[in-house]
């Protein structure tokens, strides 16, 4: 299972775009990259998942370079309610669906 | 749509007492099911996962056990709780999307062992 490295914390202001980068140098060929969001005392919530290039949904965008050794979660125009911990995970089918959660990035959005 | 339920939401138990946490999933069949524990608010640790009824894999040897008596029911148990069992317990289920499994989490149970 590929290990991931993310910044421990980030600060931002309302209305700004936030980019959180995750390093996964040992990503395997069949691994996907998944991001979760977690609020205090709640279960993690799936945000976005991708394999390569760019993926966009109604919540965020995920940018993955050609070598796939890193990925960037982009949150457009954050609000106070985006204050949460964001986890980057890497995994594939051959791990039986098991996910390894790191420490995540604690994003604090200020007014 | 699929939903996942966990109960109770919070629990305070004395050391040495038994534990039973329940998780049920609605709206899907034959899901993979998972139990995680989260201590100190960060970093989820996978405890058990199940790919079918009666099939349990343990990731970390410990004071806990899991059972899956029905397709969409997953139970986390202990015969005698330890102080170190305190934490936030999360149940999750997974579905295969385009060849990659994605996990969806329940609301969690906050356990405090005194």
mmCIF file with all atom_site columns, C-alpha atoms in Angstrom:
data_model
loop_
_atom_site.group_PDB
_atom_site.id
_atom_site.type_symbol
_atom_site.label_atom_id
_atom_site.label_alt_id
_atom_site.label_comp_id
_atom_site.label_asym_id
_atom_site.label_entity_id
_atom_site.label_seq_id
_atom_site.pdbx_PDB_ins_code
_atom_site.Cartn_x
_atom_site.Cartn_y
_atom_site.Cartn_z
_atom_site.occupancy
_atom_site.B_iso_or_equiv
_atom_site.pdbx_formal_charge
_atom_site.auth_seq_id
_atom_site.auth_comp_id
_atom_site.auth_asym_id
_atom_site.auth_atom_id
_atom_site.pdbx_PDB_model_num
ATOM 1   C CA . UNK A 1 1   ? 0.000   0.000   0.000   1.00 0.00 ? 1   UNK A CA 1
ATOM 2   C CA . UNK A 1 2   ? 1.432   3.322   -1.074  1.00 0.00 ? 2   UNK A CA 1
ATOM 3   C CA . UNK A 1 3   ? 2.188   5.797   1.686   1.00 0.00 ? 3   UNK A CA 1
ATOM 4   C CA . UNK A 1 4   ? 0.936   9.348   1.373   1.00 0.00 ? 4   UNK A CA 1
ATOM 5   C CA . UNK A 1 5   ? 2.368   12.608  2.692   1.00 0.00 ? 5   UNK A CA 1
ATOM 6   C CA . UNK A 1 6   ? 0.303   15.755  3.180   1.00 0.00 ? 6   UNK A CA 1
ATOM 7   C CA . UNK A 1 7   ? 0.797   19.032  5.046   1.00 0.00 ? 7   UNK A CA 1
ATOM 8   C CA . UNK A 1 8   ? -0.412  18.748  8.622   1.00 0.00 ? 8   UNK A CA 1
ATOM 9   C CA . UNK A 1 9   ? -2.370  21.983  8.471   1.00 0.00 ? 9   UNK A CA 1
ATOM 10  C CA . UNK A 1 10  ? -3.334  24.872  6.188   1.00 0.00 ? 10  UNK A CA 1
ATOM 11  C CA . UNK A 1 11  ? -5.015  28.217  6.733   1.00 0.00 ? 11  UNK A CA 1
ATOM 12  C CA . UNK A 1 12  ? -7.200  30.063  4.276   1.00 0.00 ? 12  UNK A CA 1
ATOM 13  C CA . UNK A 1 13  ? -9.812  32.831  4.082   1.00 0.00 ? 13  UNK A CA 1
ATOM 14  C CA . UNK A 1 14  ? -13.347 32.717  2.845   1.00 0.00 ? 14  UNK A CA 1
ATOM 15  C CA . UNK A 1 15  ? -13.669 33.015  -0.919  1.00 0.00 ? 15  UNK A CA 1
ATOM 16  C CA . UNK A 1 16  ? -10.150 31.832  -1.680  1.00 0.00 ? 16  UNK A CA 1
ATOM 17  C CA . UNK A 1 17  ? -9.213  28.783  -3.698  1.00 0.00 ? 17  UNK A CA 1
ATOM 18  C CA . UNK A 1 18  ? -7.426  26.158  -1.615  1.00 0.00 ? 18  UNK A CA 1
ATOM 19  C CA . UNK A 1 19  ? -5.037  23.602  -3.049  1.00 0.00 ? 19  UNK A CA 1
ATOM 20  C CA . UNK A 1 20  ? -3.905  20.669  -0.908  1.00 0.00 ? 20  UNK A CA 1
ATOM 21  C CA . UNK A 1 21  ? -1.112  18.581  -2.355  1.00 0.00 ? 21  UNK A CA 1
ATOM 22  C CA . UNK A 1 22  ? -0.452  14.955  -1.483  1.00 0.00 ? 22  UNK A CA 1
ATOM 23  C CA . UNK A 1 23  ? 2.721   13.025  -2.307  1.00 0.00 ? 23  UNK A CA 1
ATOM 24  C CA . UNK A 1 24  ? 2.552   9.317   -3.099  1.00 0.00 ? 24  UNK A CA 1
ATOM 25  C CA . UNK A 1 25  ? 5.886   8.387   -4.659  1.00 0.00 ? 25  UNK A CA 1
ATOM 26  C CA . UNK A 1 26  ? 5.288   4.628   -4.468  1.00 0.00 ? 26  UNK A CA 1
ATOM 27  C CA . UNK A 1 27  ? 1.886   4.582   -6.142  1.00 0.00 ? 27  UNK A CA 1
ATOM 28  C CA . UNK A 1 28  ? 1.229   1.347   -8.024  1.00 0.00 ? 28  UNK A CA 1
ATOM 29  C CA . UNK A 1 29  ? -0.066  1.026   -11.558 1.00 0.00 ? 29  UNK A CA 1
ATOM 30  C CA . UNK A 1 30  ? -3.577  -0.015  -10.524 1.00 0.00 ? 30  UNK A CA 1
ATOM 31  C CA . UNK A 1 31  ? -3.909  2.422   -7.596  1.00 0.00 ? 31  UNK A CA 1
ATOM 32  C CA . UNK A 1 32  ? -6.562  5.113   -7.546  1.00 0.00 ? 32  UNK A CA 1
ATOM 33  C CA . UNK A 1 33  ? -6.315  8.347   -5.576  1.00 0.00 ? 33  UNK A CA 1
ATOM 34  C CA . UNK A 1 34  ? -9.199  9.204   -3.265  1.00 0.00 ? 34  UNK A CA 1
ATOM 35  C CA . UNK A 1 35  ? -9.859  12.219  -1.053  1.00 0.00 ? 35  UNK A CA 1
ATOM 36  C CA . UNK A 1 36  ? -12.108 12.327  1.994   1.00 0.00 ? 36  UNK A CA 1
ATOM 37  C CA . UNK A 1 37  ? -13.327 15.184  4.176   1.00 0.00 ? 37  UNK A CA 1
ATOM 38  C CA . UNK A 1 38  ? -13.974 14.771  7.885   1.00 0.00 ? 38  UNK A CA 1
ATOM 39  C CA . UNK A 1 39  ? -15.697 17.122  10.313  1.00 0.00 ? 39  UNK A CA 1
ATOM 40  C CA . UNK A 1 40  ? -15.270 16.686  14.083  1.00 0.00 ? 40  UNK A CA 1
ATOM 41  C CA . UNK A 1 41  ? -17.227 13.740  15.488  1.00 0.00 ? 41  UNK A CA 1
ATOM 42  C CA . UNK A 1 42  ? -18.430 12.654  12.057  1.00 0.00 ? 42  UNK A CA 1
ATOM 43  C CA . UNK A 1 43  ? -17.397 9.905   9.672   1.00 0.00 ? 43  UNK A CA 1
ATOM 44  C CA . UNK A 1 44  ? -15.208 10.808  6.680   1.00 0.00 ? 44  UNK A CA 1
ATOM 45  C CA . UNK A 1 45  ? -17.113 11.876  3.597   1.00 0.00 ? 45  UNK A CA 1
ATOM 46  C CA . UNK A 1 46  ? -16.014 10.884  0.096   1.00 0.00 ? 46  UNK A CA 1
ATOM 47  C CA . UNK A 1 47  ? -15.077 13.954  -1.965  1.00 0.00 ? 47  UNK A CA 1
ATOM 48  C CA . UNK A 1 48  ? -13.450 12.867  -5.184  1.00 0.00 ? 48  UNK A CA 1
ATOM 49  C CA . UNK A 1 49  ? -11.487 10.067  -6.796  1.00 0.00 ? 49  UNK A CA 1
ATOM 50  C CA . UNK A 1 50  ? -9.249  9.857   -9.828  1.00 0.00 ? 50  UNK A CA 1
ATOM 51  C CA . UNK A 1 51  ? -6.634  7.855   -11.661 1.00 0.00 ? 51  UNK A CA 1
ATOM 52  C CA . UNK A 1 52  ? -4.898  10.396  -13.910 1.00 0.00 ? 52  UNK A CA 1
ATOM 53  C CA . UNK A 1 53  ? -5.137  13.915  -15.380 1.00 0.00 ? 53  UNK A CA 1
ATOM 54  C CA . UNK A 1 54  ? -8.047  15.921  -14.005 1.00 0.00 ? 54  UNK A CA 1
ATOM 55  C CA . UNK A 1 55  ? -11.324 15.037  -12.376 1.00 0.00 ? 55  UNK A CA 1
ATOM 56  C CA . UNK A 1 56  ? -13.987 17.582  -11.432 1.00 0.00 ? 56  UNK A CA 1
ATOM 57  C CA . UNK A 1 57  ? -17.271 17.283  -9.593  1.00 0.00 ? 57  UNK A CA 1
ATOM 58  C CA . UNK A 1 58  ? -19.645 19.687  -7.887  1.00 0.00 ? 58  UNK A CA 1
ATOM 59  C CA . UNK A 1 59  ? -17.447 19.894  -4.804  1.00 0.00 ? 59  UNK A CA 1
ATOM 60  C CA . UNK A 1 60  ? -13.817 19.877  -5.919  1.00 0.00 ? 60  UNK A CA 1
ATOM 61  C CA . UNK A 1 61  ? -11.257 19.202  -8.609  1.00 0.00 ? 61  UNK A CA 1
ATOM 62  C CA . UNK A 1 62  ? -8.450  16.683  -8.510  1.00 0.00 ? 62  UNK A CA 1
ATOM 63  C CA . UNK A 1 63  ? -5.289  17.241  -10.501 1.00 0.00 ? 63  UNK A CA 1
ATOM 64  C CA . UNK A 1 64  ? -2.948  14.310  -11.110 1.00 0.00 ? 64  UNK A CA 1
ATOM 65  C CA . UNK A 1 65  ? 0.299   14.788  -13.082 1.00 0.00 ? 65  UNK A CA 1
ATOM 66  C CA . UNK A 1 66  ? 1.477   12.282  -15.643 1.00 0.00 ? 66  UNK A CA 1
ATOM 67  C CA . UNK A 1 67  ? 3.859   10.500  -13.256 1.00 0.00 ? 67  UNK A CA 1
ATOM 68  C CA . UNK A 1 68  ? 1.036   10.161  -10.667 1.00 0.00 ? 68  UNK A CA 1
ATOM 69  C CA . UNK A 1 69  ? 3.506   10.612  -7.803  1.00 0.00 ? 69  UNK A CA 1
ATOM 70  C CA . UNK A 1 70  ? 1.429   13.422  -6.373  1.00 0.00 ? 70  UNK A CA 1
ATOM 71  C CA . UNK A 1 71  ? -2.068  14.824  -6.553  1.00 0.00 ? 71  UNK A CA 1
ATOM 72  C CA . UNK A 1 72  ? -3.704  18.139  -5.701  1.00 0.00 ? 72  UNK A CA 1
ATOM 73  C CA . UNK A 1 73  ? -7.170  18.625  -4.304  1.00 0.00 ? 73  UNK A CA 1
ATOM 74  C CA . UNK A 1 74  ? -8.560  22.002  -5.302  1.00 0.00 ? 74  UNK A CA 1
ATOM 75  C CA . UNK A 1 75  ? -11.450 23.567  -3.399  1.00 0.00 ? 75  UNK A CA 1
ATOM 76  C CA . UNK A 1 76  ? -12.862 26.630  -5.183  1.00 0.00 ? 76  UNK A CA 1
ATOM 77  C CA . UNK A 1 77  ? -13.976 29.622  -3.124  1.00 0.00 ? 77  UNK A CA 1
ATOM 78  C CA . UNK A 1 78  ? -13.929 28.010  0.308   1.00 0.00 ? 78  UNK A CA 1
ATOM 79  C CA . UNK A 1 79  ? -16.344 28.969  3.040   1.00 0.00 ? 79  UNK A CA 1
ATOM 80  C CA . UNK A 1 80  ? -16.196 28.609  6.817   1.00 0.00 ? 80  UNK A CA 1
ATOM 81  C CA . UNK A 1 81  ? -18.024 25.296  6.501   1.00 0.00 ? 81  UNK A CA 1
ATOM 82  C CA . UNK A 1 82  ? -15.083 23.829  4.583   1.00 0.00 ? 82  UNK A CA 1
ATOM 83  C CA . UNK A 1 83  ? -13.035 23.834  7.794   1.00 0.00 ? 83  UNK A CA 1
ATOM 84  C CA . UNK A 1 84  ? -12.256 20.141  8.229   1.00 0.00 ? 84  UNK A CA 1
ATOM 85  C CA . UNK A 1 85  ? -9.561  17.488  7.957   1.00 0.00 ? 85  UNK A CA 1
ATOM 86  C CA . UNK A 1 86  ? -8.841  16.291  4.428   1.00 0.00 ? 86  UNK A CA 1
ATOM 87  C CA . UNK A 1 87  ? -7.374  12.841  3.800   1.00 0.00 ? 87  UNK A CA 1
ATOM 88  C CA . UNK A 1 88  ? -5.579  11.656  0.699   1.00 0.00 ? 88  UNK A CA 1
ATOM 89  C CA . UNK A 1 89  ? -5.568  7.900   0.145   1.00 0.00 ? 89  UNK A CA 1
ATOM 90  C CA . UNK A 1 90  ? -4.050  5.663   -2.466  1.00 0.00 ? 90  UNK A CA 1
ATOM 91  C CA . UNK A 1 91  ? -5.185  2.124   -3.091  1.00 0.00 ? 91  UNK A CA 1
ATOM 92  C CA . UNK A 1 92  ? -6.332  -0.419  -5.576  1.00 0.00 ? 92  UNK A CA 1
ATOM 93  C CA . UNK A 1 93  ? -8.503  -3.480  -5.945  1.00 0.00 ? 93  UNK A CA 1
ATOM 94  C CA . UNK A 1 94  ? -5.741  -5.903  -4.992  1.00 0.00 ? 94  UNK A CA 1
ATOM 95  C CA . UNK A 1 95  ? -5.810  -4.617  -1.433  1.00 0.00 ? 95  UNK A CA 1
ATOM 96  C CA . UNK A 1 96  ? -9.348  -5.880  -0.886  1.00 0.00 ? 96  UNK A CA 1
ATOM 97  C CA . UNK A 1 97  ? -10.698 -2.383  -0.615  1.00 0.00 ? 97  UNK A CA 1
ATOM 98  C CA . UNK A 1 98  ? -8.592  -1.599  2.435   1.00 0.00 ? 98  UNK A CA 1
ATOM 99  C CA . UNK A 1 99  ? -7.739  2.060   2.854   1.00 0.00 ? 99  UNK A CA 1
ATOM 100 C CA . UNK A 1 100 ? -4.796  3.388   4.820   1.00 0.00 ? 100 UNK A CA 1
ATOM 101 C CA . UNK A 1 101 ? -5.572  6.747   6.368   1.00 0.00 ? 101 UNK A CA 1
ATOM 102 C CA . UNK A 1 102 ? -2.687  9.060   7.185   1.00 0.00 ? 102 UNK A CA 1
ATOM 103 C CA . UNK A 1 103 ? -2.882  12.063  9.488   1.00 0.00 ? 103 UNK A CA 1
ATOM 104 C CA . UNK A 1 104 ? -4.628  14.238  6.920   1.00 0.00 ? 104 UNK A CA 1
ATOM 105 C CA . UNK A 1 105 ? -4.508  17.995  6.441   1.00 0.00 ? 105 UNK A CA 1
ATOM 106 C CA . UNK A 1 106 ? -6.402  20.183  8.877   1.00 0.00 ? 106 UNK A CA 1
ATOM 107 C CA . UNK A 1 107 ? -7.807  23.081  6.867   1.00 0.00 ? 107 UNK A CA 1
ATOM 108 C CA . UNK A 1 108 ? -8.895  26.147  8.785   1.00 0.00 ? 108 UNK A CA 1
ATOM 109 C CA . UNK A 1 109 ? -10.972 28.714  6.887   1.00 0.00 ? 109 UNK A CA 1
ATOM 110 C CA . UNK A 1 110 ? -11.151 32.152  8.491   1.00 0.00 ? 110 UNK A CA 1
ATOM 111 C CA . UNK A 1 111 ? -13.619 34.966  7.838   1.00 0.00 ? 111 UNK A CA 1
ATOM 112 C CA . UNK B 2 1   ? -30.115 5.215   -2.145  1.00 0.00 ? 1   UNK B CA 1
ATOM 113 C CA . UNK B 2 2   ? -27.800 3.549   0.305   1.00 0.00 ? 2   UNK B CA 1
ATOM 114 C CA . UNK B 2 3   ? -27.601 4.488   3.977   1.00 0.00 ? 3   UNK B CA 1
ATOM 115 C CA . UNK B 2 4   ? -25.489 3.260   6.834   1.00 0.00 ? 4   UNK B CA 1
ATOM 116 C CA . UNK B 2 5   ? -26.527 3.305   10.463  1.00 0.00 ? 5   UNK B CA 1
ATOM 117 C CA . UNK B 2 6   ? -24.501 2.976   13.635  1.00 0.00 ? 6   UNK B CA 1
ATOM 118 C CA . UNK B 2 7   ? -25.647 2.863   17.209  1.00 0.00 ? 7   UNK B CA 1
ATOM 119 C CA . UNK B 2 8   ? -25.336 3.985   19.809  1.00 0.00 ? 8   UNK B CA 1
ATOM 120 C CA . UNK B 2 9   ? -23.972 7.417   18.956  1.00 0.00 ? 9   UNK B CA 1
ATOM 121 C CA . UNK B 2 10  ? -22.156 7.709   22.272  1.00 0.00 ? 10  UNK B CA 1
ATOM 122 C CA . UNK B 2 11  ? -21.358 5.195   24.960  1.00 0.00 ? 11  UNK B CA 1
ATOM 123 C CA . UNK B 2 12  ? -19.709 5.368   28.378  1.00 0.00 ? 12  UNK B CA 1
ATOM 124 C CA . UNK B 2 13  ? -18.638 2.017   29.772  1.00 0.00 ? 13  UNK B CA 1
ATOM 125 C CA . UNK B 2 14  ? -16.621 0.909   32.815  1.00 0.00 ? 14  UNK B CA 1
ATOM 126 C CA . UNK B 2 15  ? -13.376 -0.996  32.402  1.00 0.00 ? 15  UNK B CA 1
ATOM 127 C CA . UNK B 2 16  ? -14.011 -4.729  32.232  1.00 0.00 ? 16  UNK B CA 1
ATOM 128 C CA . UNK B 2 17  ? -17.542 -4.449  30.896  1.00 0.00 ? 17  UNK B CA 1
ATOM 129 C CA . UNK B 2 18  ? -18.633 -6.006  27.568  1.00 0.00 ? 18  UNK B CA 1
ATOM 130 C CA . UNK B 2 19  ? -19.199 -4.055  24.362  1.00 0.00 ? 19  UNK B CA 1
ATOM 131 C CA . UNK B 2 20  ? -21.461 -4.441  21.377  1.00 0.00 ? 20  UNK B CA 1
ATOM 132 C CA . UNK B 2 21  ? -21.608 -1.853  18.590  1.00 0.00 ? 21  UNK B CA 1
ATOM 133 C CA . UNK B 2 22  ? -23.891 -2.412  15.665  1.00 0.00 ? 22  UNK B CA 1
ATOM 134 C CA . UNK B 2 23  ? -23.741 -1.252  12.074  1.00 0.00 ? 23  UNK B CA 1
ATOM 135 C CA . UNK B 2 24  ? -26.342 -1.842  9.377   1.00 0.00 ? 24  UNK B CA 1
ATOM 136 C CA . UNK B 2 25  ? -26.443 -0.880  5.725   1.00 0.00 ? 25  UNK B CA 1
ATOM 137 C CA . UNK B 2 26  ? -29.561 -0.312  3.642   1.00 0.00 ? 26  UNK B CA 1
ATOM 138 C CA . UNK B 2 27  ? -30.052 -0.146  -0.082  1.00 0.00 ? 27  UNK B CA 1
ATOM 139 C CA . UNK B 2 28  ? -27.278 -2.472  -1.234  1.00 0.00 ? 28  UNK B CA 1
ATOM 140 C CA . UNK B 2 29  ? -26.486 -6.171  -1.327  1.00 0.00 ? 29  UNK B CA 1
ATOM 141 C CA . UNK B 2 30  ? -23.324 -8.062  -0.428  1.00 0.00 ? 30  UNK B CA 1
ATOM 142 C CA . UNK B 2 31  ? -21.296 -4.987  0.489   1.00 0.00 ? 31  UNK B CA 1
ATOM 143 C CA . UNK B 2 32  ? -17.792 -5.107  1.919   1.00 0.00 ? 32  UNK B CA 1
ATOM 144 C CA . UNK B 2 33  ? -17.991 -3.887  5.507   1.00 0.00 ? 33  UNK B CA 1
ATOM 145 C CA . UNK B 2 34  ? -15.313 -2.286  7.671   1.00 0.00 ? 34  UNK B CA 1
ATOM 146 C CA . UNK B 2 35  ? -14.682 -1.247  11.268  1.00 0.00 ? 35  UNK B CA 1
ATOM 147 C CA . UNK B 2 36  ? -12.241 1.594   11.969  1.00 0.00 ? 36  UNK B CA 1
ATOM 148 C CA . UNK B 2 37  ? -11.117 3.276   15.165  1.00 0.00 ? 37  UNK B CA 1
ATOM 149 C CA . UNK B 2 38  ? -9.989  6.861   15.397  1.00 0.00 ? 38  UNK B CA 1
ATOM 150 C CA . UNK B 2 39  ? -8.082  8.059   18.441  1.00 0.00 ? 39  UNK B CA 1
ATOM 151 C CA . UNK B 2 40  ? -7.290  11.650  19.334  1.00 0.00 ? 40  UNK B CA 1
ATOM 152 C CA . UNK B 2 41  ? -9.344  12.946  16.410  1.00 0.00 ? 41  UNK B CA 1
ATOM 153 C CA . UNK B 2 42  ? -6.907  11.983  13.645  1.00 0.00 ? 42  UNK B CA 1
ATOM 154 C CA . UNK B 2 43  ? -5.770  8.966   11.670  1.00 0.00 ? 43  UNK B CA 1
ATOM 155 C CA . UNK B 2 44  ? -8.260  6.145   11.190  1.00 0.00 ? 44  UNK B CA 1
ATOM 156 C CA . UNK B 2 45  ? -7.033  2.649   11.983  1.00 0.00 ? 45  UNK B CA 1
ATOM 157 C CA . UNK B 2 46  ? -8.621  -0.296  10.192  1.00 0.00 ? 46  UNK B CA 1
ATOM 158 C CA . UNK B 2 47  ? -9.702  -2.950  12.713  1.00 0.00 ? 47  UNK B CA 1
ATOM 159 C CA . UNK B 2 48  ? -11.752 -5.494  10.748  1.00 0.00 ? 48  UNK B CA 1
ATOM 160 C CA . UNK B 2 49  ? -13.197 -5.980  7.305   1.00 0.00 ? 49  UNK B CA 1
ATOM 161 C CA . UNK B 2 50  ? -15.658 -8.464  5.868   1.00 0.00 ? 50  UNK B CA 1
ATOM 162 C CA . UNK B 2 51  ? -16.390 -9.496  2.298   1.00 0.00 ? 51  UNK B CA 1
ATOM 163 C CA . UNK B 2 52  ? -19.387 -11.673 3.182   1.00 0.00 ? 52  UNK B CA 1
ATOM 164 C CA . UNK B 2 53  ? -21.513 -13.302 5.898   1.00 0.00 ? 53  UNK B CA 1
ATOM 165 C CA . UNK B 2 54  ? -19.320 -14.978 8.480   1.00 0.00 ? 54  UNK B CA 1
ATOM 166 C CA . UNK B 2 55  ? -16.109 -13.821 6.768   1.00 0.00 ? 55  UNK B CA 1
ATOM 167 C CA . UNK B 2 56  ? -14.017 -11.574 9.002   1.00 0.00 ? 56  UNK B CA 1
ATOM 168 C CA . UNK B 2 57  ? -10.438 -10.415 8.554   1.00 0.00 ? 57  UNK B CA 1
ATOM 169 C CA . UNK B 2 58  ? -8.624  -8.834  11.467  1.00 0.00 ? 58  UNK B CA 1
ATOM 170 C CA . UNK B 2 59  ? -6.053  -6.160  10.770  1.00 0.00 ? 59  UNK B CA 1
ATOM 171 C CA . UNK B 2 60  ? -4.839  -5.528  14.299  1.00 0.00 ? 60  UNK B CA 1
ATOM 172 C CA . UNK B 2 61  ? -4.715  -8.133  17.095  1.00 0.00 ? 61  UNK B CA 1
ATOM 173 C CA . UNK B 2 62  ? -6.465  -6.683  20.094  1.00 0.00 ? 62  UNK B CA 1
ATOM 174 C CA . UNK B 2 63  ? -9.184  -6.884  22.653  1.00 0.00 ? 63  UNK B CA 1
ATOM 175 C CA . UNK B 2 64  ? -11.954 -6.610  20.067  1.00 0.00 ? 64  UNK B CA 1
ATOM 176 C CA . UNK B 2 65  ? -13.769 -8.999  17.739  1.00 0.00 ? 65  UNK B CA 1
ATOM 177 C CA . UNK B 2 66  ? -16.219 -8.611  14.880  1.00 0.00 ? 66  UNK B CA 1
ATOM 178 C CA . UNK B 2 67  ? -19.059 -10.652 13.462  1.00 0.00 ? 67  UNK B CA 1
ATOM 179 C CA . UNK B 2 68  ? -21.298 -10.486 10.424  1.00 0.00 ? 68  UNK B CA 1
ATOM 180 C CA . UNK B 2 69  ? -24.438 -12.485 11.148  1.00 0.00 ? 69  UNK B CA 1
ATOM 181 C CA . UNK B 2 70  ? -26.375 -11.040 8.208   1.00 0.00 ? 70  UNK B CA 1
ATOM 182 C CA . UNK B 2 71  ? -25.433 -9.612  4.824   1.00 0.00 ? 71  UNK B CA 1
ATOM 183 C CA . UNK B 2 72  ? -25.870 -5.990  5.849   1.00 0.00 ? 72  UNK B CA 1
ATOM 184 C CA . UNK B 2 73  ? -25.093 -6.212  9.567   1.00 0.00 ? 73  UNK B CA 1
ATOM 185 C CA . UNK B 2 74  ? -21.671 -5.831  11.133  1.00 0.00 ? 74  UNK B CA 1
ATOM 186 C CA . UNK B 2 75  ? -21.062 -6.042  14.885  1.00 0.00 ? 75  UNK B CA 1
ATOM 187 C CA . UNK B 2 76  ? -18.024 -5.000  16.904  1.00 0.00 ? 76  UNK B CA 1
ATOM 188 C CA . UNK B 2 77  ? -17.671 -6.662  20.306  1.00 0.00 ? 77  UNK B CA 1
ATOM 189 C CA . UNK B 2 78  ? -15.487 -7.003  23.330  1.00 0.00 ? 78  UNK B CA 1
ATOM 190 C CA . UNK B 2 79  ? -15.795 -9.279  26.352  1.00 0.00 ? 79  UNK B CA 1
ATOM 191 C CA . UNK B 2 80  ? -13.864 -6.943  28.651  1.00 0.00 ? 80  UNK B CA 1
ATOM 192 C CA . UNK B 2 81  ? -13.154 -3.339  27.750  1.00 0.00 ? 81  UNK B CA 1
ATOM 193 C CA . UNK B 2 82  ? -9.806  -1.694  28.444  1.00 0.00 ? 82  UNK B CA 1
ATOM 194 C CA . UNK B 2 83  ? -9.135  1.983   28.968  1.00 0.00 ? 83  UNK B CA 1
ATOM 195 C CA . UNK B 2 84  ? -7.244  1.961   25.665  1.00 0.00 ? 84  UNK B CA 1
ATOM 196 C CA . UNK B 2 85  ? -10.425 0.932   23.828  1.00 0.00 ? 85  UNK B CA 1
ATOM 197 C CA . UNK B 2 86  ? -11.747 4.472   24.145  1.00 0.00 ? 86  UNK B CA 1
ATOM 198 C CA . UNK B 2 87  ? -12.107 6.197   20.801  1.00 0.00 ? 87  UNK B CA 1
ATOM 199 C CA . UNK B 2 88  ? -14.338 7.005   17.862  1.00 0.00 ? 88  UNK B CA 1
ATOM 200 C CA . UNK B 2 89  ? -15.519 3.857   16.071  1.00 0.00 ? 89  UNK B CA 1
ATOM 201 C CA . UNK B 2 90  ? -16.548 4.076   12.452  1.00 0.00 ? 90  UNK B CA 1
ATOM 202 C CA . UNK B 2 91  ? -18.281 1.541   10.276  1.00 0.00 ? 91  UNK B CA 1
ATOM 203 C CA . UNK B 2 92  ? -17.965 1.758   6.504   1.00 0.00 ? 92  UNK B CA 1
ATOM 204 C CA . UNK B 2 93  ? -19.253 -0.068  3.461   1.00 0.00 ? 93  UNK B CA 1
ATOM 205 C CA . UNK B 2 94  ? -17.813 -0.169  -0.007  1.00 0.00 ? 94  UNK B CA 1
ATOM 206 C CA . UNK B 2 95  ? -19.072 -0.309  -3.527  1.00 0.00 ? 95  UNK B CA 1
ATOM 207 C CA . UNK B 2 96  ? -17.148 -0.925  -6.694  1.00 0.00 ? 96  UNK B CA 1
ATOM 208 C CA . UNK B 2 97  ? -17.120 2.064   -9.046  1.00 0.00 ? 97  UNK B CA 1
ATOM 209 C CA . UNK B 2 98  ? -15.375 1.696   -12.400 1.00 0.00 ? 98  UNK B CA 1
ATOM 210 C CA . UNK B 2 99  ? -13.064 -0.999  -11.040 1.00 0.00 ? 99  UNK B CA 1
ATOM 211 C CA . UNK B 2 100 ? -12.131 0.830   -7.841  1.00 0.00 ? 100 UNK B CA 1
ATOM 212 C CA . UNK B 2 101 ? -13.837 0.350   -4.500  1.00 0.00 ? 101 UNK B CA 1
ATOM 213 C CA . UNK B 2 102 ? -15.017 3.496   -2.729  1.00 0.00 ? 102 UNK B CA 1
ATOM 214 C CA . UNK B 2 103 ? -15.853 3.421   0.966   1.00 0.00 ? 103 UNK B CA 1
ATOM 215 C CA . UNK B 2 104 ? -18.725 5.274   2.612   1.00 0.00 ? 104 UNK B CA 1
ATOM 216 C CA . UNK B 2 105 ? -18.719 5.862   6.328   1.00 0.00 ? 105 UNK B CA 1
ATOM 217 C CA . UNK B 2 106 ? -21.374 5.829   9.020   1.00 0.00 ? 106 UNK B CA 1
ATOM 218 C CA . UNK B 2 107 ? -21.870 8.556   11.639  1.00 0.00 ? 107 UNK B CA 1
ATOM 219 C CA . UNK B 2 108 ? -19.640 6.819   14.194  1.00 0.00 ? 108 UNK B CA 1
ATOM 220 C CA . UNK B 2 109 ? -19.886 5.806   17.852  1.00 0.00 ? 109 UNK B CA 1
ATOM 221 C CA . UNK B 2 110 ? -17.943 7.704   20.500  1.00 0.00 ? 110 UNK B CA 1
ATOM 222 C CA . UNK B 2 111 ? -16.828 5.232   23.177  1.00 0.00 ? 111 UNK B CA 1
ATOM 223 C CA . UNK B 2 112 ? -15.418 6.334   26.511  1.00 0.00 ? 112 UNK B CA 1
ATOM 224 C CA . UNK B 2 113 ? -14.088 3.660   28.835  1.00 0.00 ? 113 UNK B CA 1
ATOM 225 C CA . UNK B 2 114 ? -13.681 4.787   32.432  1.00 0.00 ? 114 UNK B CA 1
#
